[in-house]
Amino acid sequence: MLFLKKCLSYLIPVKIETRRGEITPVLEIALVNGKYVLNGERVNYSFGGLHEVFKRTFKKFRLEQYSFENMLILGFGAGSVAHLLRNEFNQQGAITGVENDAVMLDLALEYFNTTTLPGLTLVQEDAALFAENSTATYDLVVIDLFIEEHIPGQFQQPKFMQALRRMLRKDGVLFFNVITEEKTNRADEPA
């Protein structure tokens, strides 16, 4: 049966499972082009389009030229960024993944083999609290903190930014995923 679903997934996305997250209202596992992806109601969380965005961004910044010792992912999701760092950009350092939604972490373990990533430590905690209380420093920090297409307010506050600054090592690298909206005017609307 899975074989047929995988074949069909090259034509249309095939829903495998839907769960209600503790933080995220809808978490859906689907097969797309023979691979699992994790989606919300309106957005991709891991291993779909978002995976490709991070892959292109990391490639543009030539991440494979770096050798990060201690990496932090705030908003771990299903582990797409961690898989990219390990498997496509050859980063061998320790990775700490912080995710507040236990259901998201369960799906990550069940469908995306996060247990196969060496040196990965997963922490179930609010990213703002983790950042506020952490004494560790990191030479790579990736922030991907969304509920659907919105970044919760606490991650846009000076207090959170100051915590990030404290955690980032002197020559560290920070990636902060945001969605930008470009308002375009139609010809029949006033500017």
PDB file of C-alpha atoms in Angstrom:
ATOM      1  CA  MET A   1       0.000   0.000   0.000  1.00  0.00           C
ATOM      2  CA  LEU A   2       2.847   2.428   0.825  1.00  0.00           C
ATOM      3  CA  PHE A   3       4.386   1.666  -2.564  1.00  0.00           C
ATOM      4  CA  LEU A   4       1.195   2.751  -4.333  1.00  0.00           C
ATOM      5  CA  LYS A   5       0.986   5.919  -2.218  1.00  0.00           C
ATOM      6  CA  LYS A   6       4.609   6.748  -3.064  1.00  0.00           C
ATOM      7  CA  CYS A   7       3.918   6.291  -6.768  1.00  0.00           C
ATOM      8  CA  LEU A   8       0.771   8.442  -6.571  1.00  0.00           C
ATOM      9  CA  SER A   9       2.729  11.135  -4.699  1.00  0.00           C
ATOM     10  CA  TYR A  10       4.608  11.964  -7.907  1.00  0.00           C
ATOM     11  CA  LEU A  11       1.286  13.130  -9.341  1.00  0.00           C
ATOM     12  CA  ILE A  12      -0.430  14.667  -6.304  1.00  0.00           C
ATOM     13  CA  PRO A  13       0.413  15.102  -2.605  1.00  0.00           C
ATOM     14  CA  VAL A  14      -0.846  12.097  -0.615  1.00  0.00           C
ATOM     15  CA  LYS A  15      -1.980  12.736   2.960  1.00  0.00           C
ATOM     16  CA  ILE A  16      -0.620  10.106   5.347  1.00  0.00           C
ATOM     17  CA  GLU A  17      -1.581  11.411   8.771  1.00  0.00           C
ATOM     18  CA  THR A  18      -2.955  14.524  10.445  1.00  0.00           C
ATOM     19  CA  ARG A  19      -2.462  15.375  14.111  1.00  0.00           C
ATOM     20  CA  ARG A  20      -3.313  18.327  16.285  1.00  0.00           C
ATOM     21  CA  GLY A  21      -0.140  19.790  17.740  1.00  0.00           C
ATOM     22  CA  GLU A  22       0.216  21.222  21.216  1.00  0.00           C
ATOM     23  CA  ILE A  23       1.221  24.579  19.712  1.00  0.00           C
ATOM     24  CA  THR A  24       0.448  24.212  16.022  1.00  0.00           C
ATOM     25  CA  PRO A  25      -3.237  23.633  15.203  1.00  0.00           C
ATOM     26  CA  VAL A  26      -2.717  21.183  12.320  1.00  0.00           C
ATOM     27  CA  LEU A  27       0.293  19.001  11.569  1.00  0.00           C
ATOM     28  CA  GLU A  28       0.006  16.912   8.424  1.00  0.00           C
ATOM     29  CA  ILE A  29       2.387  14.289   7.115  1.00  0.00           C
ATOM     30  CA  ALA A  30       2.133  13.938   3.345  1.00  0.00           C
ATOM     31  CA  LEU A  31       4.057  12.157   0.632  1.00  0.00           C
ATOM     32  CA  VAL A  32       5.291  14.452  -2.138  1.00  0.00           C
ATOM     33  CA  ASN A  33       7.494  13.078  -4.913  1.00  0.00           C
ATOM     34  CA  GLY A  34       8.033   9.911  -2.880  1.00  0.00           C
ATOM     35  CA  LYS A  35       9.225  11.713   0.268  1.00  0.00           C
ATOM     36  CA  TYR A  36       7.572  12.702   3.508  1.00  0.00           C
ATOM     37  CA  VAL A  37       6.917  16.366   4.215  1.00  0.00           C
ATOM     38  CA  LEU A  38       5.437  18.047   7.283  1.00  0.00           C
ATOM     39  CA  ASN A  39       2.833  20.717   6.600  1.00  0.00           C
ATOM     40  CA  GLY A  40       0.498  22.931   8.572  1.00  0.00           C
ATOM     41  CA  GLU A  41      -2.838  24.142   7.244  1.00  0.00           C
ATOM     42  CA  ARG A  42      -1.249  26.770   4.979  1.00  0.00           C
ATOM     43  CA  VAL A  43       2.529  26.322   5.193  1.00  0.00           C
ATOM     44  CA  ASN A  44       5.289  23.757   4.870  1.00  0.00           C
ATOM     45  CA  TYR A  45       7.208  23.154   8.101  1.00  0.00           C
ATOM     46  CA  SER A  46       9.824  20.612   7.065  1.00  0.00           C
ATOM     47  CA  PHE A  47      11.229  18.784   4.054  1.00  0.00           C
ATOM     48  CA  GLY A  48       9.162  20.545   1.376  1.00  0.00           C
ATOM     49  CA  GLY A  49       9.526  24.017  -0.064  1.00  0.00           C
ATOM     50  CA  LEU A  50      11.022  25.308   3.188  1.00  0.00           C
ATOM     51  CA  HIS A  51      13.761  22.660   2.969  1.00  0.00           C
ATOM     52  CA  GLU A  52      14.636  23.960  -0.496  1.00  0.00           C
ATOM     53  CA  VAL A  53      14.715  27.575   0.726  1.00  0.00           C
ATOM     54  CA  PHE A  54      17.191  26.695   3.483  1.00  0.00           C
ATOM     55  CA  LYS A  55      19.230  24.564   1.075  1.00  0.00           C
ATOM     56  CA  ARG A  56      19.551  27.432  -1.436  1.00  0.00           C
ATOM     57  CA  THR A  57      20.353  29.911   1.338  1.00  0.00           C
ATOM     58  CA  PHE A  58      23.024  27.691   2.895  1.00  0.00           C
ATOM     59  CA  LYS A  59      24.503  27.067  -0.557  1.00  0.00           C
ATOM     60  CA  LYS A  60      24.564  30.801  -1.308  1.00  0.00           C
ATOM     61  CA  PHE A  61      26.489  31.420   1.936  1.00  0.00           C
ATOM     62  CA  ARG A  62      28.807  28.469   1.190  1.00  0.00           C
ATOM     63  CA  LEU A  63      28.125  26.826   4.523  1.00  0.00           C
ATOM     64  CA  GLU A  64      30.235  23.811   3.547  1.00  0.00           C
ATOM     65  CA  GLN A  65      33.328  26.035   3.886  1.00  0.00           C
ATOM     66  CA  TYR A  66      32.726  26.406   7.619  1.00  0.00           C
ATOM     67  CA  SER A  67      33.353  23.915  10.371  1.00  0.00           C
ATOM     68  CA  PHE A  68      30.850  24.701  13.107  1.00  0.00           C
ATOM     69  CA  GLU A  69      31.498  23.102  16.495  1.00  0.00           C
ATOM     70  CA  ASN A  70      28.249  23.988  18.260  1.00  0.00           C
ATOM     71  CA  MET A  71      25.006  24.640  16.349  1.00  0.00           C
ATOM     72  CA  LEU A  72      21.566  25.688  17.578  1.00  0.00           C
ATOM     73  CA  ILE A  73      18.244  25.360  15.774  1.00  0.00           C
ATOM     74  CA  LEU A  74      15.395  27.277  17.406  1.00  0.00           C
ATOM     75  CA  GLY A  75      12.183  25.918  15.914  1.00  0.00           C
ATOM     76  CA  PHE A  76      13.452  22.413  15.123  1.00  0.00           C
ATOM     77  CA  GLY A  77      10.244  21.244  13.449  1.00  0.00           C
ATOM     78  CA  ALA A  78      10.803  17.799  11.970  1.00  0.00           C
ATOM     79  CA  GLY A  79      14.550  18.303  11.584  1.00  0.00           C
ATOM     80  CA  SER A  80      14.892  19.494   8.002  1.00  0.00           C
ATOM     81  CA  VAL A  81      17.635  22.019   8.843  1.00  0.00           C
ATOM     82  CA  ALA A  82      19.552  19.468  10.937  1.00  0.00           C
ATOM     83  CA  HIS A  83      19.454  16.963   8.065  1.00  0.00           C
ATOM     84  CA  LEU A  84      20.720  19.639   5.672  1.00  0.00           C
ATOM     85  CA  LEU A  85      23.578  20.619   7.971  1.00  0.00           C
ATOM     86  CA  ARG A  86      24.696  17.002   8.469  1.00  0.00           C
ATOM     87  CA  ASN A  87      23.973  15.384   5.130  1.00  0.00           C
ATOM     88  CA  GLU A  88      24.411  18.131   2.541  1.00  0.00           C
ATOM     89  CA  PHE A  89      26.753  20.663   4.157  1.00  0.00           C
ATOM     90  CA  ASN A  90      28.988  18.187   6.026  1.00  0.00           C
ATOM     91  CA  GLN A  91      28.701  19.860   9.433  1.00  0.00           C
ATOM     92  CA  GLN A  92      29.933  17.453  12.107  1.00  0.00           C
ATOM     93  CA  GLY A  93      29.625  19.597  15.243  1.00  0.00           C
ATOM     94  CA  ALA A  94      27.040  19.211  17.990  1.00  0.00           C
ATOM     95  CA  ILE A  95      23.494  20.285  17.135  1.00  0.00           C
ATOM     96  CA  THR A  96      20.947  21.382  19.728  1.00  0.00           C
ATOM     97  CA  GLY A  97      17.387  21.464  18.396  1.00  0.00           C
ATOM     98  CA  VAL A  98      14.750  23.333  20.405  1.00  0.00           C
ATOM     99  CA  GLU A  99      11.074  22.653  19.694  1.00  0.00           C
ATOM    100  CA  ASN A 100       8.156  23.515  21.964  1.00  0.00           C
ATOM    101  CA  ASP A 101       5.564  21.214  20.359  1.00  0.00           C
ATOM    102  CA  ALA A 102       5.867  17.618  21.608  1.00  0.00           C
ATOM    103  CA  VAL A 103       3.652  16.351  18.772  1.00  0.00           C
ATOM    104  CA  MET A 104       6.041  17.936  16.248  1.00  0.00           C
ATOM    105  CA  LEU A 105       8.951  16.106  17.913  1.00  0.00           C
ATOM    106  CA  ASP A 106       7.001  12.825  17.857  1.00  0.00           C
ATOM    107  CA  LEU A 107       6.420  13.216  14.114  1.00  0.00           C
ATOM    108  CA  ALA A 108      10.096  14.070  13.606  1.00  0.00           C
ATOM    109  CA  LEU A 109      11.118  10.824  15.278  1.00  0.00           C
ATOM    110  CA  GLU A 110       8.474   8.709  13.564  1.00  0.00           C
ATOM    111  CA  TYR A 111       8.790   9.918   9.962  1.00  0.00           C
ATOM    112  CA  PHE A 112      12.079  11.778   9.568  1.00  0.00           C
ATOM    113  CA  ASN A 113      14.702   9.618  11.312  1.00  0.00           C
ATOM    114  CA  THR A 114      16.061  12.309  13.612  1.00  0.00           C
ATOM    115  CA  THR A 115      17.545   9.559  15.795  1.00  0.00           C
ATOM    116  CA  THR A 116      20.026   8.804  12.988  1.00  0.00           C
ATOM    117  CA  LEU A 117      21.666  12.228  13.262  1.00  0.00           C
ATOM    118  CA  PRO A 118      24.825  11.907  15.371  1.00  0.00           C
ATOM    119  CA  GLY A 119      25.507  14.594  17.951  1.00  0.00           C
ATOM    120  CA  LEU A 120      21.883  15.825  18.002  1.00  0.00           C
ATOM    121  CA  THR A 121      20.298  16.874  21.292  1.00  0.00           C
ATOM    122  CA  LEU A 122      16.588  17.695  21.231  1.00  0.00           C
ATOM    123  CA  VAL A 123      15.079  19.994  23.830  1.00  0.00           C
ATOM    124  CA  GLN A 124      11.335  20.422  24.238  1.00  0.00           C
ATOM    125  CA  GLU A 125      11.037  23.995  25.471  1.00  0.00           C
ATOM    126  CA  ASP A 126       9.820  27.413  24.407  1.00  0.00           C
ATOM    127  CA  ALA A 127      12.636  28.970  22.352  1.00  0.00           C
ATOM    128  CA  ALA A 128      12.357  32.326  24.164  1.00  0.00           C
ATOM    129  CA  LEU A 129      12.820  30.636  27.555  1.00  0.00           C
ATOM    130  CA  PHE A 130      15.655  28.503  26.212  1.00  0.00           C
ATOM    131  CA  ALA A 131      17.432  31.583  24.840  1.00  0.00           C
ATOM    132  CA  GLU A 132      16.878  33.528  28.046  1.00  0.00           C
ATOM    133  CA  ASN A 133      18.238  30.759  30.300  1.00  0.00           C
ATOM    134  CA  SER A 134      20.965  29.208  28.148  1.00  0.00           C
ATOM    135  CA  THR A 135      24.587  29.740  29.151  1.00  0.00           C
ATOM    136  CA  ALA A 136      25.937  27.954  26.056  1.00  0.00           C
ATOM    137  CA  THR A 137      27.354  29.761  23.049  1.00  0.00           C
ATOM    138  CA  TYR A 138      27.021  28.711  19.416  1.00  0.00           C
ATOM    139  CA  ASP A 139      28.908  29.418  16.234  1.00  0.00           C
ATOM    140  CA  LEU A 140      25.785  28.775  14.126  1.00  0.00           C
ATOM    141  CA  VAL A 141      22.222  29.694  15.117  1.00  0.00           C
ATOM    142  CA  VAL A 142      19.258  29.002  12.839  1.00  0.00           C
ATOM    143  CA  ILE A 143      15.906  30.490  13.829  1.00  0.00           C
ATOM    144  CA  ASP A 144      12.746  29.131  12.233  1.00  0.00           C
ATOM    145  CA  LEU A 145       9.993  30.039  14.689  1.00  0.00           C
ATOM    146  CA  PHE A 146       6.575  30.022  13.100  1.00  0.00           C
ATOM    147  CA  ILE A 147       3.016  29.089  13.902  1.00  0.00           C
ATOM    148  CA  GLU A 148       1.659  28.779  10.391  1.00  0.00           C
ATOM    149  CA  GLU A 149       2.902  31.943   8.627  1.00  0.00           C
ATOM    150  CA  HIS A 150       3.294  34.043  11.782  1.00  0.00           C
ATOM    151  CA  ILE A 151       6.315  34.584  14.009  1.00  0.00           C
ATOM    152  CA  PRO A 152       5.016  34.812  17.596  1.00  0.00           C
ATOM    153  CA  GLY A 153       5.547  38.241  19.158  1.00  0.00           C
ATOM    154  CA  GLN A 154       8.036  37.181  21.837  1.00  0.00           C
ATOM    155  CA  PHE A 155      10.535  36.335  19.064  1.00  0.00           C
ATOM    156  CA  GLN A 156      10.378  39.875  17.695  1.00  0.00           C
ATOM    157  CA  GLN A 157      11.197  41.607  20.979  1.00  0.00           C
ATOM    158  CA  PRO A 158      14.519  43.244  21.951  1.00  0.00           C
ATOM    159  CA  LYS A 159      14.844  40.823  24.893  1.00  0.00           C
ATOM    160  CA  PHE A 160      14.951  37.837  22.510  1.00  0.00           C
ATOM    161  CA  MET A 161      17.388  39.589  20.171  1.00  0.00           C
ATOM    162  CA  GLN A 162      19.686  40.370  23.111  1.00  0.00           C
ATOM    163  CA  ALA A 163      19.611  36.717  24.179  1.00  0.00           C
ATOM    164  CA  LEU A 164      20.562  35.696  20.630  1.00  0.00           C
ATOM    165  CA  ARG A 165      23.452  38.140  20.659  1.00  0.00           C
ATOM    166  CA  ARG A 166      24.692  36.698  23.960  1.00  0.00           C
ATOM    167  CA  MET A 167      24.475  33.104  22.675  1.00  0.00           C
ATOM    168  CA  LEU A 168      26.190  33.760  19.340  1.00  0.00           C
ATOM    169  CA  ARG A 169      29.973  33.443  19.410  1.00  0.00           C
ATOM    170  CA  LYS A 170      32.086  36.363  18.209  1.00  0.00           C
ATOM    171  CA  ASP A 171      32.451  35.230  14.590  1.00  0.00           C
ATOM    172  CA  GLY A 172      29.257  33.182  14.625  1.00  0.00           C
ATOM    173  CA  VAL A 173      26.657  32.954  11.872  1.00  0.00           C
ATOM    174  CA  LEU A 174      22.946  33.617  12.403  1.00  0.00           C
ATOM    175  CA  PHE A 175      20.082  32.767  10.048  1.00  0.00           C
ATOM    176  CA  PHE A 176      16.629  34.097  10.978  1.00  0.00           C
ATOM    177  CA  ASN A 177      13.823  32.846   8.729  1.00  0.00           C
ATOM    178  CA  VAL A 178      11.112  35.434   8.120  1.00  0.00           C
ATOM    179  CA  ILE A 179       8.260  35.763   5.668  1.00  0.00           C
ATOM    180  CA  THR A 180       8.113  39.087   3.930  1.00  0.00           C
ATOM    181  CA  GLU A 181       5.022  40.402   2.272  1.00  0.00           C
ATOM    182  CA  GLU A 182       5.366  42.680  -0.657  1.00  0.00           C
ATOM    183  CA  LYS A 183       2.236  44.714  -1.156  1.00  0.00           C
ATOM    184  CA  THR A 184       1.500  45.279  -4.797  1.00  0.00           C
ATOM    185  CA  ASN A 185      -1.209  47.568  -6.037  1.00  0.00           C
ATOM    186  CA  ARG A 186      -3.558  46.448  -8.755  1.00  0.00           C
ATOM    187  CA  ALA A 187      -4.160  48.934 -11.529  1.00  0.00           C
ATOM    188  CA  ASP A 188      -7.752  49.510 -10.378  1.00  0.00           C
ATOM    189  CA  GLU A 189      -6.860  50.231  -6.719  1.00  0.00           C
ATOM    190  CA  PRO A 190      -5.660  53.589  -5.384  1.00  0.00           C
ATOM    191  CA  ALA A 191      -2.027  53.631  -4.283  1.00  0.00           C
TER     192      ALA A 191
END
